[in-house]
Short mmCIF file of C-alpha atoms in Angstrom, two decimals:
data_model
loop_
_atom_site.label_atom_id
_atom_site.label_comp_id
_atom_site.label_asym_id
_atom_site.label_seq_id
_atom_site.Cartn_x
_atom_site.Cartn_y
_atom_site.Cartn_z
CA MET O 17 -22.44 6.10 0.90
CA GLU O 18 -19.11 7.27 1.72
CA GLY O 19 -15.68 5.60 1.38
CA ILE O 20 -14.07 4.84 4.80
CA LEU O 21 -10.69 5.93 3.93
CA SER O 22 -11.85 9.13 2.14
CA ALA O 23 -10.31 11.45 4.98
CA ASN O 24 -7.15 9.78 4.21
CA ASP O 25 -7.35 10.08 0.52
CA GLN O 26 -7.86 13.28 0.64
CA ILE O 27 -4.65 14.41 2.67
CA ALA O 28 -2.99 11.71 -0.08
CA SER O 29 -3.90 13.57 -2.60
CA GLN O 30 -2.81 16.94 -1.00
CA ASN O 31 0.70 15.28 -0.65
CA ARG O 32 0.56 14.34 -4.41
CA GLN O 33 -0.39 18.25 -5.23
CA LEU O 34 2.90 19.36 -3.55
CA LEU O 35 4.84 16.56 -4.69
CA ASP O 36 3.70 17.30 -8.20
CA GLN O 37 4.32 21.00 -7.92
CA HIS O 38 7.75 20.27 -7.10
CA GLY O 39 8.28 17.57 -9.81
CA ILE O 40 8.94 14.81 -7.56
CA ARG O 41 7.79 11.33 -7.81
CA MET O 42 7.28 9.42 -4.52
CA ILE O 43 7.60 5.69 -4.54
CA ASN O 44 5.82 3.39 -1.57
CA LEU O 45 7.99 0.68 -0.77
CA MET O 46 6.12 -2.16 0.96
CA ALA O 47 6.83 -5.71 2.27
CA SER O 48 7.29 -8.02 5.11
CA PRO O 49 9.93 -7.38 7.72
CA GLY O 50 13.54 -8.60 6.69
CA SER O 51 12.59 -8.64 3.09
CA GLY O 52 15.30 -6.01 2.16
CA LYS O 53 13.60 -2.68 2.12
CA THR O 54 16.44 -0.65 3.86
CA SER O 55 19.15 -2.53 1.78
CA LEU O 56 17.43 -1.98 -1.51
CA ILE O 57 17.12 1.74 -0.51
CA LEU O 58 20.96 2.02 0.33
CA ARG O 59 21.87 0.07 -3.00
CA THR O 60 19.52 2.40 -4.77
CA ILE O 61 20.83 5.81 -3.94
CA GLU O 62 24.57 4.33 -4.33
CA ALA O 63 23.27 3.30 -8.00
CA LEU O 64 21.82 6.64 -8.79
CA ARG O 65 24.26 8.82 -7.14
CA GLY O 66 25.09 12.10 -9.07
CA ARG O 67 22.23 11.42 -11.29
CA VAL O 68 18.67 11.03 -9.34
CA ARG O 69 18.56 13.25 -6.02
CA ILE O 70 16.98 11.06 -3.57
CA GLY O 71 15.25 11.62 -0.47
CA VAL O 72 14.13 9.13 1.89
CA ILE O 73 11.29 8.97 4.27
CA GLU O 74 11.68 5.84 7.00
CA GLY O 75 8.54 4.23 8.61
CA ASP O 76 9.11 2.22 11.62
CA ILE O 77 7.16 1.26 14.59
CA ALA O 78 10.33 2.58 16.46
CA SER O 79 13.83 3.30 16.60
CA SER O 80 15.83 5.29 14.00
CA ILE O 81 18.19 2.24 13.04
CA ASP O 82 17.22 2.63 9.33
CA ALA O 83 16.99 6.40 9.13
CA ASP O 84 20.72 6.18 10.60
CA ARG O 85 22.06 3.55 7.98
CA VAL O 86 20.40 6.19 5.03
CA ALA O 87 21.82 9.37 6.78
CA ALA O 88 25.16 7.81 6.45
CA ARG O 89 24.91 7.80 2.74
CA ALA O 90 24.47 11.54 2.90
CA VAL O 91 20.85 11.61 1.73
CA PRO O 92 18.00 13.64 2.93
CA VAL O 93 16.24 11.40 5.55
CA VAL O 94 13.04 11.71 7.89
CA GLN O 95 12.46 9.05 10.50
CA ILE O 96 8.60 8.35 10.97
CA ASN O 97 8.08 6.51 13.93
CA THR O 98 4.41 5.02 14.05
CA GLY O 99 4.00 4.36 17.79
CA GLY O 100 2.69 0.84 17.20
CA GLN O 101 0.46 1.57 14.26
CA CYS O 102 1.29 -1.07 11.49
CA HIS O 103 1.44 1.12 8.40
CA LEU O 104 2.14 5.02 7.49
CA ASP O 105 -0.71 7.28 6.68
CA ALA O 106 -1.21 10.38 4.77
CA THR O 107 -0.84 12.56 7.54
CA MET O 108 2.48 11.02 8.52
CA VAL O 109 3.71 11.58 5.47
CA SER O 110 2.80 15.07 4.76
CA ARG O 111 4.31 15.72 8.40
CA ALA O 112 7.87 14.16 7.11
CA LEU O 113 7.62 15.84 3.86
CA THR O 114 7.92 19.41 5.53
CA ARG O 115 11.20 17.97 6.82
CA LEU O 116 12.73 17.20 3.22
CA PRO O 117 14.22 19.93 1.07
CA LEU O 118 11.72 19.30 -1.41
CA GLU O 119 13.35 21.94 -4.03
CA ASP O 120 16.53 19.65 -4.18
CA LEU O 121 14.89 16.03 -4.60
CA ASP O 122 13.60 14.18 -7.74
CA VAL O 123 12.62 11.07 -6.15
CA ILE O 124 11.52 10.35 -2.79
CA LEU O 125 11.82 6.66 -1.21
CA VAL O 126 9.16 5.57 1.34
CA GLU O 127 9.99 2.73 3.37
CA ASN O 128 6.48 1.64 4.90
CA VAL O 129 6.07 -0.48 7.96
CA GLY O 130 6.97 -3.52 7.64
CA ASN O 131 3.65 -5.70 6.85
CA LEU O 132 2.26 -7.29 3.67
CA VAL O 133 -1.65 -6.50 5.02
CA CYS O 134 -2.24 -2.92 6.10
CA PRO O 135 0.05 -0.33 4.34
CA VAL O 136 -1.87 -1.35 0.94
CA ASP O 137 -5.11 0.51 2.08
CA PHE O 138 -3.33 3.75 3.26
CA HIS O 139 -2.46 5.93 0.21
CA LEU O 140 0.31 8.43 1.02
CA GLY O 141 0.21 10.29 -2.44
CA GLU O 142 2.84 8.31 -3.91
CA GLY O 143 3.10 8.04 -7.76
CA LEU O 144 4.24 4.18 -7.49
CA ASN O 145 3.67 1.37 -5.05
CA VAL O 146 6.13 -1.56 -4.99
CA VAL O 147 6.33 -4.84 -3.17
CA ILE O 148 9.61 -6.42 -2.36
CA THR O 149 9.31 -10.09 -1.54
CA SER O 150 12.44 -12.25 -0.89
CA VAL O 151 13.29 -15.83 -1.75
CA PRO O 152 13.16 -17.42 1.64
CA GLU O 153 9.86 -16.06 2.12
CA GLY O 154 8.54 -18.77 -0.27
CA ASP O 155 6.95 -18.11 -3.65
CA ASP O 156 2.93 -18.56 -2.20
CA LYS O 157 3.23 -15.04 -0.90
CA PRO O 158 0.70 -13.45 -3.76
CA TYR O 159 -1.86 -16.29 -3.03
CA LYS O 160 -1.78 -14.98 1.13
CA TYR O 161 -1.87 -11.37 0.47
CA PRO O 162 -3.57 -11.02 -3.18
CA ALA O 163 -4.41 -7.46 -2.32
CA MET O 164 -0.96 -6.29 -1.68
CA PHE O 165 0.48 -7.79 -4.98
CA LEU O 166 -2.39 -6.47 -7.06
CA ALA O 167 -2.03 -2.90 -6.01
CA VAL O 168 1.40 -2.61 -6.91
CA ASP O 169 3.21 -1.13 -10.19
CA ALA O 170 6.24 -3.10 -9.63
CA ILE O 171 7.58 -6.47 -7.58
CA VAL O 172 11.10 -6.77 -6.60
CA ILE O 173 12.25 -10.07 -5.71
CA ASN O 174 15.15 -9.72 -3.26
CA LYS O 175 18.02 -12.11 -2.09
CA LEU O 176 18.24 -14.26 -5.35
CA ASP O 177 21.88 -15.21 -4.08
CA LEU O 178 19.73 -17.77 -2.07
CA LEU O 179 17.92 -19.22 -4.49
CA PRO O 180 20.17 -22.44 -4.56
CA TYR O 181 19.34 -22.89 -0.60
CA VAL O 182 15.70 -22.68 -0.28
CA HIS O 183 12.61 -23.61 -2.59
CA PHE O 184 11.42 -20.48 -4.43
CA ASP O 185 9.69 -21.23 -7.95
CA ALA O 186 10.62 -17.63 -9.69
CA ASP O 187 9.18 -18.77 -12.88
CA SER O 188 5.77 -19.75 -11.30
CA PHE O 189 5.95 -16.79 -9.05
CA CYS O 190 6.07 -14.18 -11.87
CA LYS O 191 3.31 -16.37 -13.97
CA LEU O 192 0.96 -16.03 -11.52
CA THR O 193 1.52 -12.46 -10.19
CA THR O 194 1.58 -11.46 -14.35
CA GLY O 195 -1.80 -13.52 -14.29
CA MET O 196 -3.05 -11.36 -11.18
CA ASN O 197 -1.80 -7.96 -12.29
CA HIS O 198 -1.42 -7.81 -15.89
CA ASP O 199 1.30 -4.69 -16.19
CA VAL O 200 3.20 -5.37 -13.05
CA ARG O 201 7.20 -5.16 -13.53
CA ILE O 202 9.08 -7.80 -11.99
CA PHE O 203 12.99 -6.92 -11.15
CA ARG O 204 15.06 -9.84 -9.55
CA VAL O 205 17.89 -8.51 -7.45
CA SER O 206 20.18 -9.50 -4.73
CA CYS O 207 21.15 -6.45 -2.42
CA GLU O 208 23.94 -8.64 -1.03
CA THR O 209 25.32 -9.25 -4.71
CA GLY O 210 24.30 -6.21 -6.55
CA HIS O 211 22.68 -8.53 -8.84
CA GLY O 212 19.86 -6.96 -11.05
CA ILE O 213 20.14 -3.72 -8.91
CA ALA O 214 21.25 -1.65 -12.25
CA GLU O 215 18.25 -2.73 -14.10
CA TRP O 216 16.03 -1.47 -10.70
CA ALA O 217 17.72 1.76 -10.51
CA LYS O 218 17.32 2.36 -14.32
CA TRP O 219 13.63 1.91 -13.69
CA ILE O 220 13.56 4.43 -10.46
CA ALA O 221 15.41 6.99 -12.68
CA GLN O 222 12.94 6.77 -15.64
CA GLN O 223 10.14 7.54 -12.99
CA ARG O 224 11.56 11.07 -12.53
CA GLN O 225 9.19 13.66 -13.60
CA PRO O 226 11.28 14.74 -16.61
CA TRP O 227 8.77 17.39 -17.81
CA VAL O 228 8.95 19.59 -15.10
CA LYS O 229 12.20 21.53 -14.51
CA LYS O 230 12.97 22.67 -11.09
CA GLY O 231 12.37 26.41 -10.48
CA GLN O 232 10.55 26.78 -13.87
CA GLY O 233 7.37 25.47 -13.88
CA VAL O 234 6.06 23.24 -16.54
CA ALA O 235 8.47 23.00 -19.41
CA MET B 279 -4.29 -4.74 13.20
CA HIS B 280 -5.44 -1.03 12.56
CA GLU B 281 -9.34 -1.55 13.22
CA LEU B 282 -9.26 0.93 15.85
CA SER B 283 -8.39 4.13 13.67
CA ILE B 284 -10.72 2.47 10.80
CA THR B 285 -13.67 2.33 13.01
CA GLN B 286 -12.69 5.98 14.14
CA HIS B 287 -13.24 6.96 10.68
CA VAL B 288 -16.43 5.03 10.30
CA LEU B 289 -17.90 6.94 13.21
CA ASP B 290 -16.61 10.40 12.11
CA ILE B 291 -18.58 9.81 8.77
CA VAL B 292 -21.78 8.54 10.70
CA MET B 293 -21.68 11.41 13.20
CA MET B 294 -21.33 14.06 10.27
CA HIS B 295 -24.35 12.29 8.44
CA ALA B 296 -26.19 11.96 11.48
CA GLN B 297 -25.88 15.58 12.47
CA ARG B 298 -26.76 16.84 9.13
CA ALA B 299 -29.56 14.61 9.37
CA GLY B 300 -30.66 16.28 12.82
CA ALA B 301 -31.16 12.82 14.27
CA ARG B 302 -30.91 12.06 17.86
CA ARG B 303 -30.08 8.60 17.64
CA VAL B 304 -28.50 6.05 15.31
CA THR B 305 -29.91 2.72 15.26
CA ARG B 306 -27.94 1.00 12.57
CA ILE B 307 -24.77 1.39 10.59
CA ASP B 308 -24.36 -0.46 7.37
CA LEU B 309 -20.79 -1.25 5.94
CA VAL B 310 -19.88 -2.77 2.58
CA VAL B 311 -16.28 -4.49 3.11
CA GLY B 312 -14.82 -6.51 0.15
CA GLU B 313 -12.79 -9.65 0.36
CA LEU B 314 -9.50 -8.16 -0.42
CA THR B 315 -9.22 -5.47 2.36
CA GLY B 316 -7.73 -6.41 5.38
CA PHE B 317 -10.39 -5.49 7.61
CA VAL B 318 -11.98 -8.09 10.18
CA ASP B 319 -15.49 -7.65 11.04
CA GLU B 320 -15.32 -8.91 14.45
CA SER B 321 -12.31 -6.25 15.44
CA ILE B 322 -14.68 -3.20 13.96
CA GLN B 323 -17.30 -4.46 15.82
CA PHE B 324 -15.04 -4.48 19.01
CA TYR B 325 -13.86 -1.32 18.58
CA MET B 326 -17.33 0.11 17.77
CA ASP B 327 -18.32 -1.10 21.20
CA MET B 328 -15.43 0.67 22.52
CA LEU B 329 -16.04 3.99 20.93
CA THR B 330 -19.62 4.44 21.01
CA PRO B 331 -20.74 4.90 24.25
CA GLY B 332 -21.86 8.31 25.27
CA THR B 333 -22.39 8.91 21.75
CA ARG B 334 -25.26 9.27 19.06
CA ALA B 335 -24.38 5.71 17.86
CA ALA B 336 -24.55 3.88 21.01
CA GLY B 337 -26.32 0.66 20.79
CA ALA B 338 -26.45 1.03 16.94
CA LYS B 339 -26.76 -2.21 14.94
CA LEU B 340 -23.52 -2.73 12.76
CA ALA B 341 -24.22 -4.45 9.75
CA ILE B 342 -21.47 -5.62 7.56
CA GLN B 343 -22.05 -6.79 3.98
CA ARG B 344 -19.18 -8.90 2.97
CA ILE B 345 -18.31 -8.80 -1.07
CA SER B 346 -16.80 -11.89 -2.32
CA THR B 347 -13.69 -11.40 -4.71
CA ARG B 348 -14.67 -11.71 -8.41
CA VAL B 349 -12.17 -12.06 -11.15
CA ARG B 350 -12.56 -12.22 -15.18
CA CYS B 351 -10.03 -14.45 -16.88
CA ARG B 352 -7.91 -12.25 -19.34
CA ALA B 353 -7.78 -15.41 -21.80
CA CYS B 354 -11.32 -16.75 -21.74
CA GLY B 355 -13.30 -14.32 -20.12
CA GLN B 356 -14.97 -16.76 -17.81
CA GLU B 357 -15.56 -14.79 -14.36
CA PHE B 358 -14.60 -16.88 -11.04
CA HIS B 359 -13.96 -16.68 -7.53
CA PRO B 360 -10.34 -17.01 -6.20
CA GLN B 361 -9.77 -18.77 -3.23
CA GLY B 362 -6.49 -19.49 -1.37
CA ALA B 363 -4.09 -20.94 -4.01
CA GLN B 364 -6.84 -21.32 -6.58
CA TRP B 365 -6.16 -17.96 -8.76
CA ALA B 366 -6.15 -19.91 -11.92
CA CYS B 367 -9.22 -19.75 -14.19
CA PRO B 368 -11.74 -23.04 -13.98
CA ALA B 369 -12.32 -23.03 -17.28
CA CYS B 370 -8.74 -22.62 -19.12
CA ALA B 371 -6.24 -22.71 -16.18
CA ALA B 372 -5.19 -19.10 -16.94
CA PRO B 373 -3.29 -17.39 -13.86
CA GLY B 374 -5.47 -14.22 -12.14
CA GLY B 375 -7.39 -11.79 -14.12
CA GLU B 376 -9.05 -8.59 -14.10
CA ILE B 377 -10.50 -7.82 -10.73
CA LEU B 378 -14.15 -6.89 -10.80
CA CYS B 379 -14.93 -6.41 -7.23
CA GLY B 380 -13.50 -7.14 -3.57
CA ARG B 381 -11.70 -3.71 -3.12
CA GLU B 382 -15.23 -2.37 -1.60
CA PHE B 383 -14.81 -0.33 1.77
CA ARG B 384 -17.52 2.25 2.79
CA VAL B 385 -20.26 3.33 4.78
CA GLU B 386 -23.22 2.09 2.53
CA SER B 387 -26.09 3.52 4.83
CA ILE B 388 -27.23 4.57 8.33
CA GLU B 389 -30.45 4.36 9.94
CA VAL B 390 -31.16 7.02 12.52
CA GLU B 391 -34.43 8.68 14.75
#
């Protein structure tokens, strides 16, 4: 009897060890295409500028459009092009980590490939998993993709500014997802207006590994 | 979508164990796949047929045991099988609950000769 993803899991735990040694928390951001992953990353960078040193790994099937947008904010960023693969895996992330200045980072935000199915099965070495869902996608996503909503530590509901125009019952969405995933944190944000970003950014800042002081080992 | 790389992982595990056992041929591969994983039986079989010719696992029978999702209600303890939009407890209507099974994804056993 052997877990089929054990080879990936092994590399993921090596990534995790490397990050732990550097006192870095890696956060895996998953979502469907167009839900606002890159916009949320840009908002988070701005909200925490000067307080939390953020690095970014951008996963896309092709192109470097997202990485270029992040690099414009003067933040270390590595683009991974999966060449058709629908998710990031631990090996791709381990290569990306060699290209980031780990000594100078507190948090790495990983933008996974836009997809609510596959990324959830492939651990990367992350400390936290987050799914971003947006109001126009509808409030039934947890029914259709239960594995995703069960696997995450936090859910970000984005595009809240569109609530007057589309049907999205935020309260029943929250009731369902907390029923499915008891301890999940839910953030209601609009990357367009900035609504809710402060609370989300505060939570990200709290995810740093405060007990490790850079260059001094465990305090 | 990613069954090609997944099937390759399955075969890596199968070949390793077949080699350890000194087997000439793998005749059967038993997988256990939970309902909550994103893996499709037909796709695994499709890639198996593509990847195995010329290997020890050529012609091996692939048997996939599907595990249904079971949830235990946090409010009343009732166990149930959530389906589609039915994630509420059938006994007390509380939404969701603790996942008991459905996330399995493993090579259970292989038969060799």
